[in-house]
Tab-separated table of C-alpha atoms in Angstrom:
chain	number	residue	atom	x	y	z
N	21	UNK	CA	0.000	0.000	0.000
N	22	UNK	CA	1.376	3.244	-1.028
N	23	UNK	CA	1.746	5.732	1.798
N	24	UNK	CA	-0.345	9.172	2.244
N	25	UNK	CA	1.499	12.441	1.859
N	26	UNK	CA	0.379	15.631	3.321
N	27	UNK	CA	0.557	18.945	1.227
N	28	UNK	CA	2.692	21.038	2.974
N	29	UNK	CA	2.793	24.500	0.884
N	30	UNK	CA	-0.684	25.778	3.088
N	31	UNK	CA	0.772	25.439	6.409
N	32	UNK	CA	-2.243	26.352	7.951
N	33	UNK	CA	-3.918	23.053	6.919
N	34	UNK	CA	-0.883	20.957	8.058
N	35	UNK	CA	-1.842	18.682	10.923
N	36	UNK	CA	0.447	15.776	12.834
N	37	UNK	CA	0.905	13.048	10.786
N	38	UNK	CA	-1.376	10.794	13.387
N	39	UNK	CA	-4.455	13.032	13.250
N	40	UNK	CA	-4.107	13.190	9.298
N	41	UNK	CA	-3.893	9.194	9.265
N	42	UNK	CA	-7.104	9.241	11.186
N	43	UNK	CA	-8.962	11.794	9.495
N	44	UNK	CA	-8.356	9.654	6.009
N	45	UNK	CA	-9.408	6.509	7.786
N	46	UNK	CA	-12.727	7.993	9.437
N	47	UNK	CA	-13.500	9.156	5.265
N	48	UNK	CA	-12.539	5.476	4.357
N	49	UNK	CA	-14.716	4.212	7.061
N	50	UNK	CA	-18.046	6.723	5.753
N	51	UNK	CA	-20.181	3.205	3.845
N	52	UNK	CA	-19.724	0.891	6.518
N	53	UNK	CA	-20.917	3.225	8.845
N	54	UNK	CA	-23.629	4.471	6.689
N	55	UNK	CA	-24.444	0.566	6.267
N	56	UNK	CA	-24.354	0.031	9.856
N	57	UNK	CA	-27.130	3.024	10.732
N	58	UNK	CA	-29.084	0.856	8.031
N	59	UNK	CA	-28.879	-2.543	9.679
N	60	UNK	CA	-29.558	-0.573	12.728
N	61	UNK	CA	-33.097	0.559	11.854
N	62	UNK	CA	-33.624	-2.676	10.347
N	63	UNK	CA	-32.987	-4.446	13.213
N	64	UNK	CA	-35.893	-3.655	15.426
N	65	UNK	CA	-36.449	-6.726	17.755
N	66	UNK	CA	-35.300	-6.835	21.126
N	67	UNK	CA	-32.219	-9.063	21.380
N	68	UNK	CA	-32.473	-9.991	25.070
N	69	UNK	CA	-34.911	-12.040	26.598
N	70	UNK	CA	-33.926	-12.357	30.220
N	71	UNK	CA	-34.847	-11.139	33.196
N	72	UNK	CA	-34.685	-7.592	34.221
N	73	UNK	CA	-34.878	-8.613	37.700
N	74	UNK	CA	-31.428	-9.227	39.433
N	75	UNK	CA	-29.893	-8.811	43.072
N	76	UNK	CA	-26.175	-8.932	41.889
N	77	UNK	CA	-25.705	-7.220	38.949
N	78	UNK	CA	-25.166	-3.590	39.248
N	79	UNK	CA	-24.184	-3.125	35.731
N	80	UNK	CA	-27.301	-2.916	33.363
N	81	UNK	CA	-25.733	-1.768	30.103
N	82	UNK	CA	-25.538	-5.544	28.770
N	83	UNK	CA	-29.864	-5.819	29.181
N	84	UNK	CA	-30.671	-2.439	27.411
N	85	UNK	CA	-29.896	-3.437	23.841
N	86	UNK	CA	-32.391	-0.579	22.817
N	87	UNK	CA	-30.662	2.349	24.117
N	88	UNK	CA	-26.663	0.712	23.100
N	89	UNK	CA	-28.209	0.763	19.524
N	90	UNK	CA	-29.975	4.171	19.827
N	91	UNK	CA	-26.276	5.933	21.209
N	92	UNK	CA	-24.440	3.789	18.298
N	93	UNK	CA	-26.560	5.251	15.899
N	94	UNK	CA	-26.185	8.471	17.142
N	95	UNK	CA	-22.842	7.981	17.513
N	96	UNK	CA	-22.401	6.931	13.564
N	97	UNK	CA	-25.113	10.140	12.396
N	98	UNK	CA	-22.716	12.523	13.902
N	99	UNK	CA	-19.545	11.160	12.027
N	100	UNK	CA	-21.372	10.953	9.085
N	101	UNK	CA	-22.520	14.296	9.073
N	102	UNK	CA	-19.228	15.758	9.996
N	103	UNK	CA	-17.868	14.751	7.062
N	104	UNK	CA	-20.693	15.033	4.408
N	105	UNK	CA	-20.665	19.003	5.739
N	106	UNK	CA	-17.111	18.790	5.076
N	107	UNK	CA	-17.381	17.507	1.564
N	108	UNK	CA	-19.992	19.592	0.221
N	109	UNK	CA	-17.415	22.504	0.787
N	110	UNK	CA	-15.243	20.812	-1.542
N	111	UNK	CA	-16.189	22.629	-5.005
N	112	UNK	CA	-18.737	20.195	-7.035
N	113	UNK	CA	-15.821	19.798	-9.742
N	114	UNK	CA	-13.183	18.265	-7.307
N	115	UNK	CA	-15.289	16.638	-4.888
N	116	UNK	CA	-15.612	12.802	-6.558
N	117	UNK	CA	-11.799	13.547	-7.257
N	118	UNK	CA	-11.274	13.791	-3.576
N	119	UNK	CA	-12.912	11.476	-2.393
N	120	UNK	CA	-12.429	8.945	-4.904
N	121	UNK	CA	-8.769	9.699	-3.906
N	122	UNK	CA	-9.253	9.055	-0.461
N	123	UNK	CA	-12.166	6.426	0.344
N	124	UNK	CA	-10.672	4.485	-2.390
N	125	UNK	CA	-7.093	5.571	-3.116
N	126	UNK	CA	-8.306	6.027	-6.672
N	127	UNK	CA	-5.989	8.707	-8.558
N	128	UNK	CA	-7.796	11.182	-10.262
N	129	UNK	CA	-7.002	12.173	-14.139
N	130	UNK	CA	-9.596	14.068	-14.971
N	131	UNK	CA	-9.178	17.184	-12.359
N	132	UNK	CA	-6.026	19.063	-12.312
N	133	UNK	CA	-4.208	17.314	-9.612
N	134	UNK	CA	-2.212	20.357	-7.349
N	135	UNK	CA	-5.705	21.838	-7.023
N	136	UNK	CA	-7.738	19.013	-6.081
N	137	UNK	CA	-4.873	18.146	-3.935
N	138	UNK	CA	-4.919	21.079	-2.182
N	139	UNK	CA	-9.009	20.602	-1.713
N	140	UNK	CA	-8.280	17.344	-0.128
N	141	UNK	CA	-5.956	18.530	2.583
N	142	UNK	CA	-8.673	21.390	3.092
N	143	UNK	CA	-10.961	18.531	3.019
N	144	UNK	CA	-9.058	16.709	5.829
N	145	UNK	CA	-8.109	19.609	7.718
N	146	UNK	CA	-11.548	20.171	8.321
N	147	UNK	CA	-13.027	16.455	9.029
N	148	UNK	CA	-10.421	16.603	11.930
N	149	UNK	CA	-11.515	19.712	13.151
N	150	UNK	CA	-15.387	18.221	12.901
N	151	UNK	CA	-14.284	14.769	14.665
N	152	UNK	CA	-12.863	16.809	17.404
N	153	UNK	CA	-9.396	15.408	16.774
N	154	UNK	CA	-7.320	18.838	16.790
């Protein structure tokens, strides 16, 4: 696998290499989370079918399937949406080249590459800054 390169000329948009790595990997991760919110609202049966009712267990969170799904789904909305805002700032002409580029490490032909590349690291920049990561 051929490794990920920041641009460096904007400085501003320059971020350590480990929050860059993550950034690229939440955009990588967008369909299987966007799958997962779907299997979610499929799934609507209870999955536990025990008792309530117990003396010695103080912890709970392993009998309320309903609300672990509800905060998972929330969880997954919120990424999503932080980077779907962040890629409809990406003008309409460069945005399948970015994120062709980075969901599928696809290089891109038909955009000129040192400005789509410098829409990516915008791109990026900003998903981190949504995630909460700088």
């Amino acid at each position: 696998m051929s490794r990920e390169w920041q641009q460096t000329r904007f400085k501003e948009f320059v971020m350590p290499d480990a929050v860059y790595y993550q950034s690229i990997w939440a955009v990588r991760d967008l369909r299987r989370m966007e799958n997962r919110i779907r299997e979610i609202d499929r799934d609507v049966s209870p999955s536990y079918d025990g008792s309530l009712v117990s003396d010695r267990c103080r912890d709970f969170s392993s009998k309320r399937p309903t609300e672990k799904k509800a905060m998972e789904k929330i969880l997954l909305q919120t990424r999503i949406k932080a980077i779907q805002r962040e890629l409809y700032q990406v003008p309409e002409a460069y945005r399948d080249c970015v994120l062709n580029n980075v969901a599928f490490r696809k290089e891109s032909f038909s955009c000129n590459p040192k400005i789509w590349k410098i829409w990516k690291q915008r791109f990026l920049y900003n998903v981190a800054k949504n995630l909460s990561l700088m």
